[in-house]
Amino acid sequence: MNASQLPPAQTPAAGAAPTSGGRSLYGGVTNRRVTVRDLAAAKRRGERWAMLTAYDALTAGVFDEAGIPVLLVGDSAGNCHLGYQTTVPVTMDEMVMLSAAVVRGTERALIIGDLPFGSYQESPAQALRNAARLMKEAGVGAVKLEGGERSARTIEMLVEAGVPVMAHIGLTPQSVHALGGYPVQGRGDEAAHKLQRDAKAVQQAGAFAVVLEAVPAELATQVTESLSVPTVGIGAGAGCDAQVLVWTDMAGMTAGSVPSFVKQYANLRKVLGDAAREYAAEVLGGSFPAAEHSFK
Ligand code: KIV
């Protein structure tokens, strides 16, 4: 049985519904973590949802309180949290450590841990060993891995073993060196057909959702309509069932430019920089600490 064949999610016994723009999420799930079954039910109801990345307990807690139902501990931690140039160097140990922190910092969100480059491509057995680490050591509720047809056998084996898997197709950043950068995918008939085959293959293998990254909006809409499991778009237009953004991009923490598909909802880099400058100036000028910040 795959996620799309599951019976409807149970609604919670008590508690006010978390709202997003005034709309309730998942029939008002408040007293337990969101599950893959809730996401399947949301697709059936035609209800959209938002996903963000998170890499630490504090930030994840803010998003959890804000009612973000799904948090991805993405291997984008490589360039957004750990100071690498790409996601390629990220290790399993790093993903376990970051995922465990995000799980500890949250109560309601479904936490998905990314399998980093080299942690699942060798064999389904290697994938299961590392997925089990994320579930047992970090406590995530699901894992994500990149690849369509090429990863289908691995997804099938993980799902059979009881691991909920989110697939990731279109632009797959772990292949940055093979792709020569981060080009938009699915342009032209052949590439569009390949994307559709990838989407069908991962759904058939049992993935509970599919990330579509950097794909023309019309193609992403077609793929979304052809699948029974939810699609999660990033740079894939408004026709997907859900959206994901890297939190540092959407909150204005990223240094330098962000991809054109990102909307910045805040300018945290400026807010934090201003706070740090003001603090340093007050220390230099002797106005901090004042009497109220000192013990008598
Ligand atoms: O690692 C990541 O953050 C991701 C999302 C951008 C989907 O894969």
PDB file of C-alpha atoms and ligand atoms in Angstrom:
ATOM      1  CA  MET A   1       0.000   0.000   0.000  1.00  0.00           C
ATOM      2  CA  ASN A   2       1.377   3.447  -0.773  1.00  0.00           C
ATOM      3  CA  ALA A   3       0.506   6.791   0.819  1.00  0.00           C
ATOM      4  CA  SER A   4      -2.124   7.593  -1.799  1.00  0.00           C
ATOM      5  CA  GLN A   5      -4.112   4.467  -0.872  1.00  0.00           C
ATOM      6  CA  LEU A   6      -4.300   5.195   2.848  1.00  0.00           C
ATOM      7  CA  PRO A   7      -7.684   5.833   4.503  1.00  0.00           C
ATOM      8  CA  PRO A   8      -8.531   9.418   5.513  1.00  0.00           C
ATOM      9  CA  ALA A   9      -6.690  11.049   8.385  1.00  0.00           C
ATOM     10  CA  GLN A  10      -8.365  11.165  11.774  1.00  0.00           C
ATOM     11  CA  THR A  11      -9.374  14.596  12.949  1.00  0.00           C
ATOM     12  CA  PRO A  12      -8.068  15.640  16.384  1.00  0.00           C
ATOM     13  CA  ALA A  13     -10.058  15.197  19.542  1.00  0.00           C
ATOM     14  CA  ALA A  14      -9.339  18.637  20.974  1.00  0.00           C
ATOM     15  CA  GLY A  15      -7.577  21.934  20.466  1.00  0.00           C
ATOM     16  CA  ALA A  16      -7.930  24.945  18.239  1.00  0.00           C
ATOM     17  CA  ALA A  17      -6.996  24.495  14.608  1.00  0.00           C
ATOM     18  CA  PRO A  18      -3.702  26.041  13.543  1.00  0.00           C
ATOM     19  CA  THR A  19      -4.484  28.508  10.832  1.00  0.00           C
ATOM     20  CA  SER A  20      -2.601  29.740   7.839  1.00  0.00           C
ATOM     21  CA  GLY A  21      -4.065  32.907   6.442  1.00  0.00           C
ATOM     22  CA  GLY A  22      -7.286  32.075   8.262  1.00  0.00           C
ATOM     23  CA  ARG A  23      -7.567  28.555   6.808  1.00  0.00           C
ATOM     24  CA  SER A  24      -7.278  25.454   8.956  1.00  0.00           C
ATOM     25  CA  LEU A  25      -4.655  22.838   8.198  1.00  0.00           C
ATOM     26  CA  TYR A  26      -5.511  19.138   7.929  1.00  0.00           C
ATOM     27  CA  GLY A  27      -8.927  19.343   9.469  1.00  0.00           C
ATOM     28  CA  GLY A  28      -7.380  21.086  12.451  1.00  0.00           C
ATOM     29  CA  VAL A  29      -4.577  18.739  13.535  1.00  0.00           C
ATOM     30  CA  THR A  30      -3.288  20.230  16.790  1.00  0.00           C
ATOM     31  CA  ASN A  31      -2.742  17.536  19.357  1.00  0.00           C
ATOM     32  CA  ARG A  32      -0.261  15.325  17.542  1.00  0.00           C
ATOM     33  CA  ARG A  33       2.304  15.502  14.800  1.00  0.00           C
ATOM     34  CA  VAL A  34       1.171  15.791  11.195  1.00  0.00           C
ATOM     35  CA  THR A  35       1.592  12.488   9.357  1.00  0.00           C
ATOM     36  CA  VAL A  36       1.952  11.451   5.738  1.00  0.00           C
ATOM     37  CA  ARG A  37      -1.646  10.290   5.965  1.00  0.00           C
ATOM     38  CA  ASP A  38      -2.737  13.878   6.699  1.00  0.00           C
ATOM     39  CA  LEU A  39      -0.929  15.019   3.563  1.00  0.00           C
ATOM     40  CA  ALA A  40      -2.693  12.388   1.460  1.00  0.00           C
ATOM     41  CA  ALA A  41      -6.021  13.562   2.907  1.00  0.00           C
ATOM     42  CA  ALA A  42      -5.126  17.197   2.141  1.00  0.00           C
ATOM     43  CA  LYS A  43      -4.573  16.262  -1.513  1.00  0.00           C
ATOM     44  CA  ARG A  44      -7.968  14.580  -1.641  1.00  0.00           C
ATOM     45  CA  ARG A  45      -9.571  17.724  -0.189  1.00  0.00           C
ATOM     46  CA  GLY A  46      -7.656  19.963  -2.590  1.00  0.00           C
ATOM     47  CA  GLU A  47      -6.055  21.747   0.380  1.00  0.00           C
ATOM     48  CA  ARG A  48      -2.674  23.412  -0.158  1.00  0.00           C
ATOM     49  CA  TRP A  49       0.083  23.423   2.434  1.00  0.00           C
ATOM     50  CA  ALA A  50       3.405  25.117   3.053  1.00  0.00           C
ATOM     51  CA  MET A  51       6.718  23.491   3.867  1.00  0.00           C
ATOM     52  CA  LEU A  52       9.907  25.219   5.002  1.00  0.00           C
ATOM     53  CA  THR A  53      13.408  23.988   5.615  1.00  0.00           C
ATOM     54  CA  ALA A  54      14.799  24.128   9.163  1.00  0.00           C
ATOM     55  CA  TYR A  55      18.230  23.271  10.509  1.00  0.00           C
ATOM     56  CA  ASP A  56      18.084  24.019  14.247  1.00  0.00           C
ATOM     57  CA  ALA A  57      15.722  23.668  17.200  1.00  0.00           C
ATOM     58  CA  LEU A  58      15.092  27.376  17.780  1.00  0.00           C
ATOM     59  CA  THR A  59      14.093  28.315  14.235  1.00  0.00           C
ATOM     60  CA  ALA A  60      12.127  25.087  13.796  1.00  0.00           C
ATOM     61  CA  GLY A  61      10.190  25.952  16.964  1.00  0.00           C
ATOM     62  CA  VAL A  62       9.222  29.328  15.507  1.00  0.00           C
ATOM     63  CA  PHE A  63       7.908  27.683  12.324  1.00  0.00           C
ATOM     64  CA  ASP A  64       6.111  24.987  14.321  1.00  0.00           C
ATOM     65  CA  GLU A  65       4.362  27.643  16.417  1.00  0.00           C
ATOM     66  CA  ALA A  66       3.483  29.519  13.215  1.00  0.00           C
ATOM     67  CA  GLY A  67       1.590  26.432  12.010  1.00  0.00           C
ATOM     68  CA  ILE A  68       3.940  25.272   9.259  1.00  0.00           C
ATOM     69  CA  PRO A  69       2.837  21.629   9.020  1.00  0.00           C
ATOM     70  CA  VAL A  70       5.919  20.103   7.371  1.00  0.00           C
ATOM     71  CA  LEU A  71       9.567  20.977   8.023  1.00  0.00           C
ATOM     72  CA  LEU A  72      12.359  19.633   5.870  1.00  0.00           C
ATOM     73  CA  VAL A  73      15.818  19.263   7.338  1.00  0.00           C
ATOM     74  CA  GLY A  74      17.203  19.687   3.853  1.00  0.00           C
ATOM     75  CA  ASP A  75      20.748  19.008   2.826  1.00  0.00           C
ATOM     76  CA  SER A  76      20.538  22.663   1.757  1.00  0.00           C
ATOM     77  CA  ALA A  77      21.917  22.926   5.301  1.00  0.00           C
ATOM     78  CA  GLY A  78      25.218  22.530   3.447  1.00  0.00           C
ATOM     79  CA  ASN A  79      25.096  25.991   1.883  1.00  0.00           C
ATOM     80  CA  CYS A  80      22.508  27.607   4.174  1.00  0.00           C
ATOM     81  CA  HIS A  81      23.760  26.559   7.606  1.00  0.00           C
ATOM     82  CA  LEU A  82      27.117  24.783   7.528  1.00  0.00           C
ATOM     83  CA  GLY A  83      29.073  27.101   5.230  1.00  0.00           C
ATOM     84  CA  TYR A  84      29.710  24.702   2.320  1.00  0.00           C
ATOM     85  CA  GLN A  85      29.442  25.875  -1.294  1.00  0.00           C
ATOM     86  CA  THR A  86      26.969  23.148  -2.291  1.00  0.00           C
ATOM     87  CA  THR A  87      24.995  20.289  -0.710  1.00  0.00           C
ATOM     88  CA  VAL A  88      27.537  17.714  -1.894  1.00  0.00           C
ATOM     89  CA  PRO A  89      29.858  17.654   1.178  1.00  0.00           C
ATOM     90  CA  VAL A  90      27.029  17.174   3.710  1.00  0.00           C
ATOM     91  CA  THR A  91      27.452  13.972   5.739  1.00  0.00           C
ATOM     92  CA  MET A  92      25.024  11.584   7.426  1.00  0.00           C
ATOM     93  CA  ASP A  93      26.409  12.542  10.842  1.00  0.00           C
ATOM     94  CA  GLU A  94      25.615  16.200  10.117  1.00  0.00           C
ATOM     95  CA  MET A  95      22.099  15.365   8.910  1.00  0.00           C
ATOM     96  CA  VAL A  96      21.418  13.247  11.994  1.00  0.00           C
ATOM     97  CA  MET A  97      22.622  16.010  14.322  1.00  0.00           C
ATOM     98  CA  LEU A  98      20.596  18.759  12.592  1.00  0.00           C
ATOM     99  CA  SER A  99      17.481  16.583  12.224  1.00  0.00           C
ATOM    100  CA  ALA A 100      17.544  15.610  15.910  1.00  0.00           C
ATOM    101  CA  ALA A 101      17.690  19.299  16.864  1.00  0.00           C
ATOM    102  CA  VAL A 102      14.684  20.122  14.645  1.00  0.00           C
ATOM    103  CA  VAL A 103      12.688  17.213  16.088  1.00  0.00           C
ATOM    104  CA  ARG A 104      13.533  18.368  19.646  1.00  0.00           C
ATOM    105  CA  GLY A 105      12.451  21.931  18.842  1.00  0.00           C
ATOM    106  CA  THR A 106       9.004  21.017  17.479  1.00  0.00           C
ATOM    107  CA  GLU A 107       5.755  19.386  18.576  1.00  0.00           C
ATOM    108  CA  ARG A 108       3.351  19.361  15.653  1.00  0.00           C
ATOM    109  CA  ALA A 109       5.173  19.468  12.336  1.00  0.00           C
ATOM    110  CA  LEU A 110       6.056  16.388  10.343  1.00  0.00           C
ATOM    111  CA  ILE A 111       9.850  16.424  10.216  1.00  0.00           C
ATOM    112  CA  ILE A 112      11.463  15.096   7.050  1.00  0.00           C
ATOM    113  CA  GLY A 113      15.190  14.342   7.021  1.00  0.00           C
ATOM    114  CA  ASP A 114      17.136  14.571   3.761  1.00  0.00           C
ATOM    115  CA  LEU A 115      19.426  11.735   2.740  1.00  0.00           C
ATOM    116  CA  PRO A 116      22.641  13.512   1.660  1.00  0.00           C
ATOM    117  CA  PHE A 117      24.727  12.801  -1.433  1.00  0.00           C
ATOM    118  CA  GLY A 118      26.388   9.380  -1.272  1.00  0.00           C
ATOM    119  CA  SER A 119      24.171   8.066   1.524  1.00  0.00           C
ATOM    120  CA  TYR A 120      21.657   6.123  -0.624  1.00  0.00           C
ATOM    121  CA  GLN A 121      22.900   5.753  -4.231  1.00  0.00           C
ATOM    122  CA  GLU A 122      25.123   2.726  -3.549  1.00  0.00           C
ATOM    123  CA  SER A 123      22.302   0.249  -2.869  1.00  0.00           C
ATOM    124  CA  PRO A 124      18.831   0.027  -1.316  1.00  0.00           C
ATOM    125  CA  ALA A 125      20.528  -1.575   1.704  1.00  0.00           C
ATOM    126  CA  GLN A 126      22.744   1.473   2.193  1.00  0.00           C
ATOM    127  CA  ALA A 127      19.664   3.710   1.822  1.00  0.00           C
ATOM    128  CA  LEU A 128      17.771   1.729   4.460  1.00  0.00           C
ATOM    129  CA  ARG A 129      20.714   1.814   6.877  1.00  0.00           C
ATOM    130  CA  ASN A 130      20.915   5.605   6.614  1.00  0.00           C
ATOM    131  CA  ALA A 131      17.154   6.212   6.588  1.00  0.00           C
ATOM    132  CA  ALA A 132      16.963   4.122   9.761  1.00  0.00           C
ATOM    133  CA  ARG A 133      19.634   6.357  11.341  1.00  0.00           C
ATOM    134  CA  LEU A 134      17.508   9.438  10.628  1.00  0.00           C
ATOM    135  CA  MET A 135      14.431   7.760  12.078  1.00  0.00           C
ATOM    136  CA  LYS A 136      16.033   6.073  15.113  1.00  0.00           C
ATOM    137  CA  GLU A 137      18.758   8.552  16.095  1.00  0.00           C
ATOM    138  CA  ALA A 138      17.070  11.812  15.058  1.00  0.00           C
ATOM    139  CA  GLY A 139      13.391  10.841  15.285  1.00  0.00           C
ATOM    140  CA  VAL A 140      12.246  12.113  11.871  1.00  0.00           C
ATOM    141  CA  GLY A 141       8.877  10.954  10.522  1.00  0.00           C
ATOM    142  CA  ALA A 142      10.011  10.589   6.908  1.00  0.00           C
ATOM    143  CA  VAL A 143      13.043  10.913   4.645  1.00  0.00           C
ATOM    144  CA  LYS A 144      13.632  12.593   1.297  1.00  0.00           C
ATOM    145  CA  LEU A 145      15.929  11.536  -1.495  1.00  0.00           C
ATOM    146  CA  GLU A 146      16.694  12.801  -4.987  1.00  0.00           C
ATOM    147  CA  GLY A 147      16.018  11.040  -8.286  1.00  0.00           C
ATOM    148  CA  GLY A 148      13.067   9.724 -10.283  1.00  0.00           C
ATOM    149  CA  GLU A 149      13.299   6.457 -12.241  1.00  0.00           C
ATOM    150  CA  ARG A 150      16.885   5.997 -11.076  1.00  0.00           C
ATOM    151  CA  SER A 151      15.805   5.987  -7.413  1.00  0.00           C
ATOM    152  CA  ALA A 152      12.550   4.036  -7.798  1.00  0.00           C
ATOM    153  CA  ARG A 153      13.946   0.668  -6.657  1.00  0.00           C
ATOM    154  CA  THR A 154      15.445   2.287  -3.555  1.00  0.00           C
ATOM    155  CA  ILE A 155      12.176   4.082  -2.733  1.00  0.00           C
ATOM    156  CA  GLU A 156      10.250   0.837  -3.116  1.00  0.00           C
ATOM    157  CA  MET A 157      12.553  -0.977  -0.739  1.00  0.00           C
ATOM    158  CA  LEU A 158      12.451   1.815   1.859  1.00  0.00           C
ATOM    159  CA  VAL A 159       8.652   2.006   1.703  1.00  0.00           C
ATOM    160  CA  GLU A 160       8.399  -1.785   2.067  1.00  0.00           C
ATOM    161  CA  ALA A 161      10.568  -1.487   5.168  1.00  0.00           C
ATOM    162  CA  GLY A 162       8.216   1.103   6.669  1.00  0.00           C
ATOM    163  CA  VAL A 163      10.059   4.297   5.785  1.00  0.00           C
ATOM    164  CA  PRO A 164       7.858   7.116   4.411  1.00  0.00           C
ATOM    165  CA  VAL A 165       9.730   8.614   1.445  1.00  0.00           C
ATOM    166  CA  MET A 166       9.392  12.018  -0.180  1.00  0.00           C
ATOM    167  CA  ALA A 167      10.911  11.954  -3.668  1.00  0.00           C
ATOM    168  CA  HIS A 168      12.661  14.944  -5.282  1.00  0.00           C
ATOM    169  CA  ILE A 169      12.759  15.326  -9.085  1.00  0.00           C
ATOM    170  CA  GLY A 170      13.373  18.065 -11.640  1.00  0.00           C
ATOM    171  CA  LEU A 171      16.448  19.970 -10.537  1.00  0.00           C
ATOM    172  CA  THR A 172      18.321  17.738  -8.100  1.00  0.00           C
ATOM    173  CA  PRO A 173      20.999  19.901  -6.427  1.00  0.00           C
ATOM    174  CA  GLN A 174      23.146  16.904  -5.395  1.00  0.00           C
ATOM    175  CA  SER A 175      23.883  16.526  -9.144  1.00  0.00           C
ATOM    176  CA  VAL A 176      25.191  20.102  -9.419  1.00  0.00           C
ATOM    177  CA  HIS A 177      28.544  18.988 -10.829  1.00  0.00           C
ATOM    178  CA  ALA A 178      26.946  16.671 -13.408  1.00  0.00           C
ATOM    179  CA  LEU A 179      24.418  19.360 -14.401  1.00  0.00           C
ATOM    180  CA  GLY A 180      27.033  22.125 -14.508  1.00  0.00           C
ATOM    181  CA  GLY A 181      24.974  24.359 -12.226  1.00  0.00           C
ATOM    182  CA  TYR A 182      21.300  24.686 -11.354  1.00  0.00           C
ATOM    183  CA  PRO A 183      19.456  24.872 -14.709  1.00  0.00           C
ATOM    184  CA  VAL A 184      15.666  24.777 -15.055  1.00  0.00           C
ATOM    185  CA  GLN A 185      14.549  21.213 -15.880  1.00  0.00           C
ATOM    186  CA  GLY A 186      11.811  19.780 -18.093  1.00  0.00           C
ATOM    187  CA  ARG A 187      12.141  22.264 -20.958  1.00  0.00           C
ATOM    188  CA  GLY A 188      11.410  20.710 -24.355  1.00  0.00           C
ATOM    189  CA  ASP A 189       9.325  17.632 -25.187  1.00  0.00           C
ATOM    190  CA  GLU A 190      11.924  15.011 -24.309  1.00  0.00           C
ATOM    191  CA  ALA A 191      12.793  16.556 -20.934  1.00  0.00           C
ATOM    192  CA  ALA A 192       9.102  17.062 -20.137  1.00  0.00           C
ATOM    193  CA  HIS A 193       8.344  13.384 -20.869  1.00  0.00           C
ATOM    194  CA  LYS A 194      11.310  12.354 -18.727  1.00  0.00           C
ATOM    195  CA  LEU A 195       9.945  14.429 -15.823  1.00  0.00           C
ATOM    196  CA  GLN A 196       6.512  12.843 -16.207  1.00  0.00           C
ATOM    197  CA  ARG A 197       8.078   9.346 -16.229  1.00  0.00           C
ATOM    198  CA  ASP A 198      10.116  10.228 -13.128  1.00  0.00           C
ATOM    199  CA  ALA A 199       6.992  11.425 -11.311  1.00  0.00           C
ATOM    200  CA  LYS A 200       5.024   8.284 -12.177  1.00  0.00           C
ATOM    201  CA  ALA A 201       7.952   6.045 -11.222  1.00  0.00           C
ATOM    202  CA  VAL A 202       8.356   7.493  -7.722  1.00  0.00           C
ATOM    203  CA  GLN A 203       4.610   7.434  -7.091  1.00  0.00           C
ATOM    204  CA  GLN A 204       4.468   3.827  -8.275  1.00  0.00           C
ATOM    205  CA  ALA A 205       7.397   3.029  -5.969  1.00  0.00           C
ATOM    206  CA  GLY A 206       5.374   4.310  -3.006  1.00  0.00           C
ATOM    207  CA  ALA A 207       6.639   7.850  -2.389  1.00  0.00           C
ATOM    208  CA  PHE A 208       4.093   9.787  -0.310  1.00  0.00           C
ATOM    209  CA  ALA A 209       4.933  13.120  -2.001  1.00  0.00           C
ATOM    210  CA  VAL A 210       7.169  14.479  -4.748  1.00  0.00           C
ATOM    211  CA  VAL A 211       9.230  17.661  -4.719  1.00  0.00           C
ATOM    212  CA  LEU A 212       9.319  19.335  -8.144  1.00  0.00           C
ATOM    213  CA  GLU A 213      12.243  21.757  -8.306  1.00  0.00           C
ATOM    214  CA  ALA A 214      12.882  24.353 -11.034  1.00  0.00           C
ATOM    215  CA  VAL A 215      10.301  23.083 -13.504  1.00  0.00           C
ATOM    216  CA  PRO A 216       8.144  25.204 -15.854  1.00  0.00           C
ATOM    217  CA  ALA A 217       4.821  25.981 -14.153  1.00  0.00           C
ATOM    218  CA  GLU A 218       2.650  24.427 -16.851  1.00  0.00           C
ATOM    219  CA  LEU A 219       4.530  21.131 -16.744  1.00  0.00           C
ATOM    220  CA  ALA A 220       4.426  21.068 -12.915  1.00  0.00           C
ATOM    221  CA  THR A 221       0.655  21.570 -13.070  1.00  0.00           C
ATOM    222  CA  GLN A 222       0.287  18.685 -15.534  1.00  0.00           C
ATOM    223  CA  VAL A 223       2.396  16.432 -13.318  1.00  0.00           C
ATOM    224  CA  THR A 224       0.393  17.461 -10.242  1.00  0.00           C
ATOM    225  CA  GLU A 225      -2.895  16.657 -11.962  1.00  0.00           C
ATOM    226  CA  SER A 226      -1.596  13.272 -13.104  1.00  0.00           C
ATOM    227  CA  LEU A 227      -0.507  12.124  -9.616  1.00  0.00           C
ATOM    228  CA  SER A 228      -2.565  10.928  -6.671  1.00  0.00           C
ATOM    229  CA  VAL A 229       0.189  11.901  -4.211  1.00  0.00           C
ATOM    230  CA  PRO A 230       0.929  15.575  -3.457  1.00  0.00           C
ATOM    231  CA  THR A 231       3.534  17.556  -5.351  1.00  0.00           C
ATOM    232  CA  VAL A 232       5.630  20.113  -3.475  1.00  0.00           C
ATOM    233  CA  GLY A 233       6.873  22.864  -5.739  1.00  0.00           C
ATOM    234  CA  ILE A 234       9.979  24.999  -5.467  1.00  0.00           C
ATOM    235  CA  GLY A 235      10.366  27.178  -8.527  1.00  0.00           C
ATOM    236  CA  ALA A 236       7.542  25.147 -10.090  1.00  0.00           C
ATOM    237  CA  GLY A 237       4.639  27.598 -10.128  1.00  0.00           C
ATOM    238  CA  ALA A 238       1.294  27.755  -8.363  1.00  0.00           C
ATOM    239  CA  GLY A 239      -0.199  24.536  -9.730  1.00  0.00           C
ATOM    240  CA  CYS A 240       1.513  22.244  -7.205  1.00  0.00           C
ATOM    241  CA  ASP A 241      -0.324  20.864  -4.176  1.00  0.00           C
ATOM    242  CA  ALA A 242       2.193  22.377  -1.753  1.00  0.00           C
ATOM    243  CA  GLN A 243       5.146  24.771  -1.780  1.00  0.00           C
ATOM    244  CA  VAL A 244       8.555  24.628  -0.132  1.00  0.00           C
ATOM    245  CA  LEU A 245      11.131  27.368   0.346  1.00  0.00           C
ATOM    246  CA  VAL A 246      14.533  27.368   1.972  1.00  0.00           C
ATOM    247  CA  TRP A 247      13.914  29.344   5.160  1.00  0.00           C
ATOM    248  CA  THR A 248      17.037  31.488   4.933  1.00  0.00           C
ATOM    249  CA  ASP A 249      15.959  32.600   1.437  1.00  0.00           C
ATOM    250  CA  MET A 250      12.352  33.387   2.342  1.00  0.00           C
ATOM    251  CA  ALA A 251      13.306  35.244   5.547  1.00  0.00           C
ATOM    252  CA  GLY A 252      16.122  37.287   4.012  1.00  0.00           C
ATOM    253  CA  MET A 253      19.014  35.648   5.901  1.00  0.00           C
ATOM    254  CA  THR A 254      20.867  34.439   2.816  1.00  0.00           C
ATOM    255  CA  ALA A 255      23.975  36.452   1.904  1.00  0.00           C
ATOM    256  CA  GLY A 256      24.005  37.642  -1.702  1.00  0.00           C
ATOM    257  CA  SER A 257      21.380  36.821  -4.294  1.00  0.00           C
ATOM    258  CA  VAL A 258      18.569  34.287  -4.018  1.00  0.00           C
ATOM    259  CA  PRO A 259      16.926  32.343  -6.867  1.00  0.00           C
ATOM    260  CA  SER A 260      14.362  34.352  -8.849  1.00  0.00           C
ATOM    261  CA  PHE A 261      11.503  32.076  -7.695  1.00  0.00           C
ATOM    262  CA  VAL A 262      12.033  33.069  -4.047  1.00  0.00           C
ATOM    263  CA  LYS A 263       9.796  35.604  -2.350  1.00  0.00           C
ATOM    264  CA  GLN A 264      11.435  37.283   0.636  1.00  0.00           C
ATOM    265  CA  TYR A 265       8.963  37.750   3.479  1.00  0.00           C
ATOM    266  CA  ALA A 266      11.408  39.458   5.848  1.00  0.00           C
ATOM    267  CA  ASN A 267      14.893  40.934   5.936  1.00  0.00           C
ATOM    268  CA  LEU A 268      16.364  39.120   8.932  1.00  0.00           C
ATOM    269  CA  ARG A 269      19.930  39.705   7.794  1.00  0.00           C
ATOM    270  CA  LYS A 270      19.394  43.451   8.180  1.00  0.00           C
ATOM    271  CA  VAL A 271      17.474  43.088  11.468  1.00  0.00           C
ATOM    272  CA  LEU A 272      20.216  40.932  13.015  1.00  0.00           C
ATOM    273  CA  GLY A 273      23.035  43.036  11.589  1.00  0.00           C
ATOM    274  CA  ASP A 274      21.440  46.228  12.958  1.00  0.00           C
ATOM    275  CA  ALA A 275      21.008  44.611  16.389  1.00  0.00           C
ATOM    276  CA  ALA A 276      24.633  43.454  16.447  1.00  0.00           C
ATOM    277  CA  ARG A 277      25.926  46.887  15.377  1.00  0.00           C
ATOM    278  CA  GLU A 278      23.814  48.674  17.996  1.00  0.00           C
ATOM    279  CA  TYR A 279      24.986  46.267  20.718  1.00  0.00           C
ATOM    280  CA  ALA A 280      28.646  46.705  19.756  1.00  0.00           C
ATOM    281  CA  ALA A 281      28.274  50.506  19.677  1.00  0.00           C
ATOM    282  CA  GLU A 282      26.675  50.534  23.150  1.00  0.00           C
ATOM    283  CA  VAL A 283      29.459  48.345  24.554  1.00  0.00           C
ATOM    284  CA  LEU A 284      32.063  50.642  23.017  1.00  0.00           C
ATOM    285  CA  GLY A 285      30.253  53.739  24.299  1.00  0.00           C
ATOM    286  CA  GLY A 286      29.691  52.303  27.785  1.00  0.00           C
ATOM    287  CA  SER A 287      25.873  52.495  27.732  1.00  0.00           C
ATOM    288  CA  PHE A 288      25.517  48.696  27.925  1.00  0.00           C
ATOM    289  CA  PRO A 289      25.209  47.142  30.408  1.00  0.00           C
ATOM    290  CA  ALA A 290      23.056  49.736  32.199  1.00  0.00           C
ATOM    291  CA  ALA A 291      22.051  49.473  35.867  1.00  0.00           C
ATOM    292  CA  GLU A 292      19.011  47.293  35.051  1.00  0.00           C
ATOM    293  CA  HIS A 293      21.252  44.743  33.329  1.00  0.00           C
ATOM    294  CA  SER A 294      23.568  44.465  36.343  1.00  0.00           C
ATOM    295  CA  PHE A 295      23.220  42.576  39.633  1.00  0.00           C
ATOM    296  CA  LYS A 296      23.063  44.652  42.827  1.00  0.00           C
TER     297      LYS A 296
HETATM  298  O1  KIV B   1      17.618  20.484   0.686  1.00  0.00           O
HETATM  299  C1  KIV B   1      16.601  21.179   0.502  1.00  0.00           C
HETATM  300  O2  KIV B   1      16.377  22.193   1.173  1.00  0.00           O
HETATM  301  C2  KIV B   1      15.669  20.764  -0.513  1.00  0.00           C
HETATM  302  C3  KIV B   1      14.505  21.654  -0.801  1.00  0.00           C
HETATM  303  C4  KIV B   1      14.929  22.855  -1.515  1.00  0.00           C
HETATM  304  C5  KIV B   1      13.416  20.940  -1.491  1.00  0.00           C
HETATM  305  O3  KIV B   1      15.851  19.755  -1.110  1.00  0.00           O
END
